[in-house]
Structures are given as C-alpha cells and as structure tokens.
PDB file of C-alpha atoms in Angstrom:
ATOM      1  CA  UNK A   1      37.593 -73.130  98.775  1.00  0.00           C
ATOM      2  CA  UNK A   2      36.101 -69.703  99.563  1.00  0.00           C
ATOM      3  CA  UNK A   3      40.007 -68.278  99.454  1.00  0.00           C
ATOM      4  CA  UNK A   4      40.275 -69.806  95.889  1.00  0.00           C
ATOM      5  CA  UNK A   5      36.402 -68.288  95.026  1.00  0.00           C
ATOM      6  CA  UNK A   6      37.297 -65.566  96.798  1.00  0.00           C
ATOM      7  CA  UNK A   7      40.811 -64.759  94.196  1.00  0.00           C
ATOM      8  CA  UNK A   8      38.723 -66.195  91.113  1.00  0.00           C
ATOM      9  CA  UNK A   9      36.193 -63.491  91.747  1.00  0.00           C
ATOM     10  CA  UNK A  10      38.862 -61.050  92.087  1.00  0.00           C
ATOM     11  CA  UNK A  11      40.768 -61.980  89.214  1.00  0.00           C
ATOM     12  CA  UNK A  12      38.092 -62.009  87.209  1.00  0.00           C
ATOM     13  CA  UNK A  13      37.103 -58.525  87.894  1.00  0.00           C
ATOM     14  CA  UNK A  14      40.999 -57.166  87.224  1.00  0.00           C
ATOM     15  CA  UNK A  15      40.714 -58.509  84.033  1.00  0.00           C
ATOM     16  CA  UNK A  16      37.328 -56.854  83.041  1.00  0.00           C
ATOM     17  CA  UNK A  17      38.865 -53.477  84.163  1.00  0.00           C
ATOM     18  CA  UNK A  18      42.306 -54.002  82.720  1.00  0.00           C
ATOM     19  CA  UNK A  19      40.115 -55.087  79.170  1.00  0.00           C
ATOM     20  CA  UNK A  20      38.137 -52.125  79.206  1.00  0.00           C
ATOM     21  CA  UNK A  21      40.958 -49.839  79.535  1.00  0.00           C
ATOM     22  CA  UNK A  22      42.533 -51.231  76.877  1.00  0.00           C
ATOM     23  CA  UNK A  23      39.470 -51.048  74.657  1.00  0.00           C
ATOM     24  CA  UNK A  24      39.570 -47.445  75.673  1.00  0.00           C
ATOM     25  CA  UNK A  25      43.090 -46.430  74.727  1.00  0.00           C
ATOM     26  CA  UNK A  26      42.036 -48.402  71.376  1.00  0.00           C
ATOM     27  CA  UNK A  27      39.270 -45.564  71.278  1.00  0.00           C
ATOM     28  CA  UNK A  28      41.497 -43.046  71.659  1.00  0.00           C
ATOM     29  CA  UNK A  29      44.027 -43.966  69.627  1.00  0.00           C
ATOM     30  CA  UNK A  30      41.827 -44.257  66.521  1.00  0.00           C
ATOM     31  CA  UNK A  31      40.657 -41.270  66.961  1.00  0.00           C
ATOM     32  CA  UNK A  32      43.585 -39.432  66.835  1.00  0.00           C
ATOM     33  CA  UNK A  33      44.352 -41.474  63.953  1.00  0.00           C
ATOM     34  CA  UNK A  34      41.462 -40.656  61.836  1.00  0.00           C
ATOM     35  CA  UNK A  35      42.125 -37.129  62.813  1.00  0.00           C
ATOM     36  CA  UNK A  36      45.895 -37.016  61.057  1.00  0.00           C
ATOM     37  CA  UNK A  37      46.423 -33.373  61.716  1.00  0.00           C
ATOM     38  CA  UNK A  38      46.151 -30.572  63.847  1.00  0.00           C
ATOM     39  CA  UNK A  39      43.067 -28.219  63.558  1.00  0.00           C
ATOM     40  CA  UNK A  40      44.107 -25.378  61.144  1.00  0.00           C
ATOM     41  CA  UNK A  41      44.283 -21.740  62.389  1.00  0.00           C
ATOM     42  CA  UNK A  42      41.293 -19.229  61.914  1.00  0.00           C
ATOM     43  CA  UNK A  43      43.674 -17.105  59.682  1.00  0.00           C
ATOM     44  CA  UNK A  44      44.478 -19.758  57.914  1.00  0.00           C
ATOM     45  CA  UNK A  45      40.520 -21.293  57.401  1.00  0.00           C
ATOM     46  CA  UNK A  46      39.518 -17.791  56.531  1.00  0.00           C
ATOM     47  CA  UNK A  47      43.070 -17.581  53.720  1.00  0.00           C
ATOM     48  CA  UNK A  48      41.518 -20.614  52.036  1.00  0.00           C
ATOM     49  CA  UNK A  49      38.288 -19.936  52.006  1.00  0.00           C
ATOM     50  CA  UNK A  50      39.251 -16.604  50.137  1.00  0.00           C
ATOM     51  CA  UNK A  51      41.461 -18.222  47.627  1.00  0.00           C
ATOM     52  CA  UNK A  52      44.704 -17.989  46.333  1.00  0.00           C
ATOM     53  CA  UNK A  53      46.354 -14.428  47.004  1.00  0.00           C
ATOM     54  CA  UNK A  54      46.825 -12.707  43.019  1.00  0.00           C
ATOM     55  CA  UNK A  55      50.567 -11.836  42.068  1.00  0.00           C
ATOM     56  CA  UNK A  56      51.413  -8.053  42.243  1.00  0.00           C
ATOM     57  CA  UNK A  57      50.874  -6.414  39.421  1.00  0.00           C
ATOM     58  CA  UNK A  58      54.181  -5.391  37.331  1.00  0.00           C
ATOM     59  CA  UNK A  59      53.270  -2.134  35.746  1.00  0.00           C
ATOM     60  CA  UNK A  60      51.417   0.533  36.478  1.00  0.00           C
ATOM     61  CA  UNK A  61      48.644  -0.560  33.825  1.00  0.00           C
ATOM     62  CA  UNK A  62      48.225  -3.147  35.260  1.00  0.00           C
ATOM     63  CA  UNK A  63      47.656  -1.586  38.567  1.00  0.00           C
ATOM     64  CA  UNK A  64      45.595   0.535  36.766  1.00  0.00           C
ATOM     65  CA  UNK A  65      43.150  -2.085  35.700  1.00  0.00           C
ATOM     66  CA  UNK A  66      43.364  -3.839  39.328  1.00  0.00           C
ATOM     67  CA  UNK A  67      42.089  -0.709  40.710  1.00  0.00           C
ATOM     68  CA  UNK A  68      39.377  -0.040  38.143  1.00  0.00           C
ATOM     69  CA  UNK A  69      38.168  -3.629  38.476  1.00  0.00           C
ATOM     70  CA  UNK A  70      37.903  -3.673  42.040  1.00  0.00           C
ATOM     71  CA  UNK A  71      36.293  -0.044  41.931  1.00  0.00           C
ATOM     72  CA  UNK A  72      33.524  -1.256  39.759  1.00  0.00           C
ATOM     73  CA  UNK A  73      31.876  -0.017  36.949  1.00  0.00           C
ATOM     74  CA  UNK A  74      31.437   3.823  36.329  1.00  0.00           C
ATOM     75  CA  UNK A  75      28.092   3.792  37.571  1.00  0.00           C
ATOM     76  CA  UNK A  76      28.807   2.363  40.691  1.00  0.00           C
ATOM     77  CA  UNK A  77      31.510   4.801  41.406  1.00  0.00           C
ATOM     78  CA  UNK A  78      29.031   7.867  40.263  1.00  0.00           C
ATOM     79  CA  UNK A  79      26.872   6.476  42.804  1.00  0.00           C
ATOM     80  CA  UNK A  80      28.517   5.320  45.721  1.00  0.00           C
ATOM     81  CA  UNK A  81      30.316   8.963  45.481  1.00  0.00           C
ATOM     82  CA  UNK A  82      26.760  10.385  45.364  1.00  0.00           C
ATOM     83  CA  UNK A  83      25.993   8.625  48.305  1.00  0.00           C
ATOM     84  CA  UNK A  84      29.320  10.352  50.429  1.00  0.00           C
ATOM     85  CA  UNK A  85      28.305  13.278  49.444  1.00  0.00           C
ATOM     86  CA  UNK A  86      24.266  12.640  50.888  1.00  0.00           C
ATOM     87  CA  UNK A  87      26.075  11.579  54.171  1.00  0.00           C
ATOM     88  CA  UNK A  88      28.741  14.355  54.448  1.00  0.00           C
ATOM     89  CA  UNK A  89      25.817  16.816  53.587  1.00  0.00           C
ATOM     90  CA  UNK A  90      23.673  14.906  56.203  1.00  0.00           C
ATOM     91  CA  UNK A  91      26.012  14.752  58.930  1.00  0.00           C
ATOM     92  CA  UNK A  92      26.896  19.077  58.311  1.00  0.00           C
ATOM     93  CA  UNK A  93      23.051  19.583  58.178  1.00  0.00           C
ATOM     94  CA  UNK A  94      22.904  17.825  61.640  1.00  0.00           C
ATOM     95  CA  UNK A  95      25.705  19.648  63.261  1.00  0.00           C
ATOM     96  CA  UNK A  96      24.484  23.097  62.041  1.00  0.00           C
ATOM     97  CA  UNK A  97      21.372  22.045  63.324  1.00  0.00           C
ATOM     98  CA  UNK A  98      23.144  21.632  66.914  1.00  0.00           C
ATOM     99  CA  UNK A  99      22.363  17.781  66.843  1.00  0.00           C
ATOM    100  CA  UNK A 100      24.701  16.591  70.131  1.00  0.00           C
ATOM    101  CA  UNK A 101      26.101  13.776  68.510  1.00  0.00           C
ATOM    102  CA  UNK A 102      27.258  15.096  65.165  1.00  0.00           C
ATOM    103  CA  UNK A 103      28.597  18.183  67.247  1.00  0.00           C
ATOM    104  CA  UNK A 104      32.616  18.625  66.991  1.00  0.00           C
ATOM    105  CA  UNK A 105      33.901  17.670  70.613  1.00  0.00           C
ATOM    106  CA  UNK A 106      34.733  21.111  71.608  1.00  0.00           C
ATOM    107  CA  UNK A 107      31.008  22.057  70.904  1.00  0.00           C
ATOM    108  CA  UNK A 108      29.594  19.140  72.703  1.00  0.00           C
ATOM    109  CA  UNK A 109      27.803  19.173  76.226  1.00  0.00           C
ATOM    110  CA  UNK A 110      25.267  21.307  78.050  1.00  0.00           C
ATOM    111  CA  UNK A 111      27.816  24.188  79.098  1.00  0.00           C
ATOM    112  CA  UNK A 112      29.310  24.767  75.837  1.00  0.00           C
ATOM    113  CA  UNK A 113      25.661  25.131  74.081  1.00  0.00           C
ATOM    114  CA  UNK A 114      25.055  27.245  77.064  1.00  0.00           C
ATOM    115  CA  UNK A 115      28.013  29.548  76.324  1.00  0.00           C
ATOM    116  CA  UNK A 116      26.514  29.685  73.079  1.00  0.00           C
ATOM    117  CA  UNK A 117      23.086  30.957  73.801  1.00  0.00           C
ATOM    118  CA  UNK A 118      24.860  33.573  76.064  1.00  0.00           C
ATOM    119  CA  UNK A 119      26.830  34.439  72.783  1.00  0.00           C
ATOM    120  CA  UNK A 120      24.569  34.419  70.173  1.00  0.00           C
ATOM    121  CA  UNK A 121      21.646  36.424  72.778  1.00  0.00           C
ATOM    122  CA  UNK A 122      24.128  39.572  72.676  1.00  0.00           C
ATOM    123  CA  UNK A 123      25.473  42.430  70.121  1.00  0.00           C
ATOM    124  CA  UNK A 124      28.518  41.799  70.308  1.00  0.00           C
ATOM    125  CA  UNK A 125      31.215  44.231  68.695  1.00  0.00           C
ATOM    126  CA  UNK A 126      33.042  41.764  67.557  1.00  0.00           C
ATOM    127  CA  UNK A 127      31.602  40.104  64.968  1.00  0.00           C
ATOM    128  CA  UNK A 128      32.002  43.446  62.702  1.00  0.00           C
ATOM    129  CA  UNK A 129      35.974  43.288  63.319  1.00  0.00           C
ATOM    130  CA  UNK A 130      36.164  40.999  60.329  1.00  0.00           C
ATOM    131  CA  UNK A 131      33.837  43.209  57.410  1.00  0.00           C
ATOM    132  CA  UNK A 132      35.629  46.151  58.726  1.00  0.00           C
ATOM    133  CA  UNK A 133      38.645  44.574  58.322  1.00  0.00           C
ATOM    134  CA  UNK A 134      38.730  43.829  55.412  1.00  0.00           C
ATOM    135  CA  UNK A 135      37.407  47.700  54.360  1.00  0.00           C
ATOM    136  CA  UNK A 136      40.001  49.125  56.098  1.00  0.00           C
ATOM    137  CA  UNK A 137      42.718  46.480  54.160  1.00  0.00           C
ATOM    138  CA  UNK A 138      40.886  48.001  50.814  1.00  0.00           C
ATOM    139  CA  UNK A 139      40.820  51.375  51.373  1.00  0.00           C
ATOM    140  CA  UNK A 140      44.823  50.992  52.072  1.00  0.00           C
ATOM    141  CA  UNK A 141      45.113  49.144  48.621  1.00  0.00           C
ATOM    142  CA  UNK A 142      43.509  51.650  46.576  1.00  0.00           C
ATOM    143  CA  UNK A 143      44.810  54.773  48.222  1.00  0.00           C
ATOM    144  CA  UNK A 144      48.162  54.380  49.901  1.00  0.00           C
ATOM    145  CA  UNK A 145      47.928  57.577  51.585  1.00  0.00           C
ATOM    146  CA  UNK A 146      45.453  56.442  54.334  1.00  0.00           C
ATOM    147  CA  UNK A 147      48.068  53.766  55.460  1.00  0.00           C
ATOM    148  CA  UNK A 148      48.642  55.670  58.600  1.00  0.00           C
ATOM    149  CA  UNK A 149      45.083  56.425  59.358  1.00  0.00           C
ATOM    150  CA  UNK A 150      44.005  52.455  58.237  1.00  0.00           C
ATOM    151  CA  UNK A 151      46.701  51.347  60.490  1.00  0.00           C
ATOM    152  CA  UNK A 152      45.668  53.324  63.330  1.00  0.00           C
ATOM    153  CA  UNK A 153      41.951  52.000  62.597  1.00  0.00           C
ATOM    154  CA  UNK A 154      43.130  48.756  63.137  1.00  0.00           C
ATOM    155  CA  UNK A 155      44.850  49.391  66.595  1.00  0.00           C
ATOM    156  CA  UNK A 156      42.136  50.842  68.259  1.00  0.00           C
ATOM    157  CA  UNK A 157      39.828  48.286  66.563  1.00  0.00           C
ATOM    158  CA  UNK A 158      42.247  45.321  67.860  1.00  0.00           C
ATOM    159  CA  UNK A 159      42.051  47.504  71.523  1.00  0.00           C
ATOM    160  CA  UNK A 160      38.358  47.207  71.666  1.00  0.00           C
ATOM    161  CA  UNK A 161      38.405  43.424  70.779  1.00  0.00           C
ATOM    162  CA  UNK A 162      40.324  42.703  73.610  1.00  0.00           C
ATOM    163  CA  UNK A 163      38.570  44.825  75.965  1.00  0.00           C
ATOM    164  CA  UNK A 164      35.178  43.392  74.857  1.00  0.00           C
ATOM    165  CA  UNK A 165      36.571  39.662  74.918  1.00  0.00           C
ATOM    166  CA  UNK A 166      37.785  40.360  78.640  1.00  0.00           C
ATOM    167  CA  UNK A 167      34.364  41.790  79.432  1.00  0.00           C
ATOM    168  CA  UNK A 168      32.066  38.708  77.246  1.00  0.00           C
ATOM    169  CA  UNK A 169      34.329  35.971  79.131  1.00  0.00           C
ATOM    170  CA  UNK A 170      33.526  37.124  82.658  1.00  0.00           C
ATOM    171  CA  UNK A 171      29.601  37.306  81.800  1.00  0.00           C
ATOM    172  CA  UNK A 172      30.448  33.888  80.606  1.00  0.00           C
ATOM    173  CA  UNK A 173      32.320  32.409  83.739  1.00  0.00           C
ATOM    174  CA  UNK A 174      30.294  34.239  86.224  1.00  0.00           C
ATOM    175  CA  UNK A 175      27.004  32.650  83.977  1.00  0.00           C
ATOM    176  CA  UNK A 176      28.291  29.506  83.646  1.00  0.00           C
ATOM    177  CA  UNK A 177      29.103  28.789  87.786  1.00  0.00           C
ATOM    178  CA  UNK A 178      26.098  29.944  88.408  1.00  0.00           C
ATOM    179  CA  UNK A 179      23.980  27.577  86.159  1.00  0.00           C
ATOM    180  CA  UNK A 180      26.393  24.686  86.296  1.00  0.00           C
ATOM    181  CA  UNK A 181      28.454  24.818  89.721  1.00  0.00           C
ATOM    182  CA  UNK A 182      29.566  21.649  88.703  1.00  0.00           C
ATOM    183  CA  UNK A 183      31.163  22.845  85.152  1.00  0.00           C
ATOM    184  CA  UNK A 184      34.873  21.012  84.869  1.00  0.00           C
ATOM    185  CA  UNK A 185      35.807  23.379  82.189  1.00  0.00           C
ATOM    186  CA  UNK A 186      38.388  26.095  82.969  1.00  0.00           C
ATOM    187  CA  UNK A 187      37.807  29.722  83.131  1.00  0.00           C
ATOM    188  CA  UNK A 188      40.472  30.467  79.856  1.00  0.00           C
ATOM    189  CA  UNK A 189      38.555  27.559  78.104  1.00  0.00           C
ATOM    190  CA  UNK A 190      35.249  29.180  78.460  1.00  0.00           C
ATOM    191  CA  UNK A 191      36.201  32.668  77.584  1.00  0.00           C
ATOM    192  CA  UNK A 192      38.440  31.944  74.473  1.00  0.00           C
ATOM    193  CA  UNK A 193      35.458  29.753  73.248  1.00  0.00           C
ATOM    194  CA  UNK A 194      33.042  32.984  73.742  1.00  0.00           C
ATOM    195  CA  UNK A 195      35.290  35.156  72.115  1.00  0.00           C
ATOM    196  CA  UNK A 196      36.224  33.044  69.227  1.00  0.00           C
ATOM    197  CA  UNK A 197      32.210  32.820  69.080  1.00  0.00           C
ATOM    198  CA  UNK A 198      31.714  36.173  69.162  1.00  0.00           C
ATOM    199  CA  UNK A 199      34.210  37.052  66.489  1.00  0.00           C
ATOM    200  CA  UNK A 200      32.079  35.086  64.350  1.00  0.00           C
ATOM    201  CA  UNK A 201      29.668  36.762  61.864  1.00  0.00           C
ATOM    202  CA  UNK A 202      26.468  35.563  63.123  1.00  0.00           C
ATOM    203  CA  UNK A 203      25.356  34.181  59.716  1.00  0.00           C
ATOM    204  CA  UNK A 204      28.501  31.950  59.598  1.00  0.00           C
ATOM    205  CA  UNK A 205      28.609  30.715  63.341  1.00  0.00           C
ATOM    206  CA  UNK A 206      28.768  26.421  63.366  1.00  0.00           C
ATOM    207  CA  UNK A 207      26.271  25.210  65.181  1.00  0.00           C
ATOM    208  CA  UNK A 208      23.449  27.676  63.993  1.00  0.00           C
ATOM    209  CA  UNK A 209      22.389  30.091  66.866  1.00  0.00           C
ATOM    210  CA  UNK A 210      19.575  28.751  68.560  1.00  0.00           C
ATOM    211  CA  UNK A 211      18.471  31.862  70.267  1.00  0.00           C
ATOM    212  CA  UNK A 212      17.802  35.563  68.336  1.00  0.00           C
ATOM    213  CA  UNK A 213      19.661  38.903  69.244  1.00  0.00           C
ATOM    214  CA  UNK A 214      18.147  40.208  72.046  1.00  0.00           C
ATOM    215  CA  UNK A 215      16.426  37.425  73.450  1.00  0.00           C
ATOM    216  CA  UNK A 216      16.764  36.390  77.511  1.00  0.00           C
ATOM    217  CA  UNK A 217      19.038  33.108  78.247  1.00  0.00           C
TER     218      UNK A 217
END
C-alpha cells in the first residue's frame, strides 16, 4: 500500500508540473500572438512620425517656392542673418581680443602667445617692408626711369628681411627653451611664425598685441 501511495503521490505531482508548463507555453504563445509583428526600426518610428516624404519638385519654381517656404518669411531671414553676423562679429572680437578658445590653432597655446609678446615688444624692420613696398611699386608706375633704382630698393630691402628674420627667430628659439624647456614645437615653426608676425603692420596683427613697443617680456 505505501508503494501504491508512494506512485499516487508521485504521479500526482508529474501532472501538476507537466500542467503548469503547459499553462505556461499557453502564456507565451498568446503573447506572441497578440504581438503579430516585429518591433519596427528607430528609422523607421522616427520616418512615420515625420510623415509622408513630399515628391520632388519638377521645375525650378517650384523649387523655388520649396526653398522660400522652408526659409521662412522675409523677416525671419533678415533676422536670423542678423544674428550670423552678431556671432561672426562676436567670435572675431574674441579672437582679436586673444581669447584661447576662439584663437586659430596655429595661434593657440602658451608658447605661441609667448612668441607673440616677444614680437610685438620689439621694432622690428619688418613691418615697414610692406608701406615701402608699395612706394617703391608707385614711384616705378609713375616714372619709369627709376625702375633700376626701385628694383635695386627692393633687393637690398628683401636682403635685410632675411637677415632680420634669421636674427628675430633665434631671439625666439633661444627665448622660447628657456621659458618652456618643454616646448614640442620645432625651431623652423617658431621662427617662420615670428617672422610672418613681424612682417605684420602692427595695427593689422590677429590677435591684437598684448604688450606695447618697448615694453620687457
């Protein structure tokens, strides 16, 4: 009698197990059924959502309007153009003003504004090679005669540039290892960027000298 309890018992508890797996592949099954597809894509959710893509226009007035109706009205243009220009103005007024990150990237970082105090501190010959320039280039124009002379001007002018950029990009080098032993920035680097500096008229330099003629760096 206990072997026959013992099998009812056991029996009886196969069956609860086998009926509650059932019940759960019953669970499972309706809810894939009520499901009935597969989730959509995000590009997809996002394309309906925006609505039906418009045709292509078929002539260029009709591109016309398509452009001037997503452009808004007149007023909008007049003032989201107004409000470039405030930015673009903005942004220049920031990078005159030597404002690190509205600098271009070859006038960004400690050495470079370094290299530019050294600069802007001297007298440098070469920021007259442009105004004279230009007299010399004149002077030719209206009286042909002096082309000899004007060229000549020009050589030794062009000889003193070089001999002054030589001199301005050791100061520069030997300045530079000495405050910033460190510095990554090659020796050619650091003297082409003085020179090109220094052949600036002072007025016109970008940044905006920081220090006056004359002063110590």
């Amino acid at each position: 009698m206990k072997f026959l309890r013992r099998g009812e018992s056991t029996t009886t508890s196969d069956t609860s197990v086998t009926d509650a797996g059932a019940a759960a592949t019953v669970e499972e099954k309706a809810v894939t059924l009520g499901k009935g597809k597969p989730t959509p894509k995000r590009r997809e959710a996002e394309a309906r959502r925006r609505g039906p893509v418009a045709p292509a226009p078929k002539t260029s007035k009709e591109a016309r309007a398509r452009r001037k109706s997503l452009a808004g009205s007149k007023e909008d243009r007049k003032s989201s153009s107004s409000e470039r220009r405030a930015q673009v103005q903005d942004r220049r007024a920031r990078m005159l003003a030597g404002e690190e990150q509205f600098l271009l990237p070859r006038d960004k970082g400690p050495v470079k504004g370094y290299v530019r105090d050294i600069v802007d501190a001297r007298r440098n010959l070469l920021g007259l090679f442009m105004p004279l320039a230009l007299v010399l280039i004149l002077s030719m124009i209206l009286s042909p005669a002096l082309q000899a002379i004007v060229t000549l001007g020009m050589l030794v002018m062009m000889l003193f540039m070089i001999i002054e950029g030589i001199v301005l990009g050791r100061i520069v080098n030997n300045r530079v290892r000495e405050r910033f032993p460190n510095a990554t920035d090659s020796s050619f680097s650091l003297g082409w960027y003085s020179f090109v500096r220094a052949s600036q008229i002072r007025r016109m330099r970008a940044p905006k000298p920081r220090v006056k003629a004359g002063d110590s760096v």
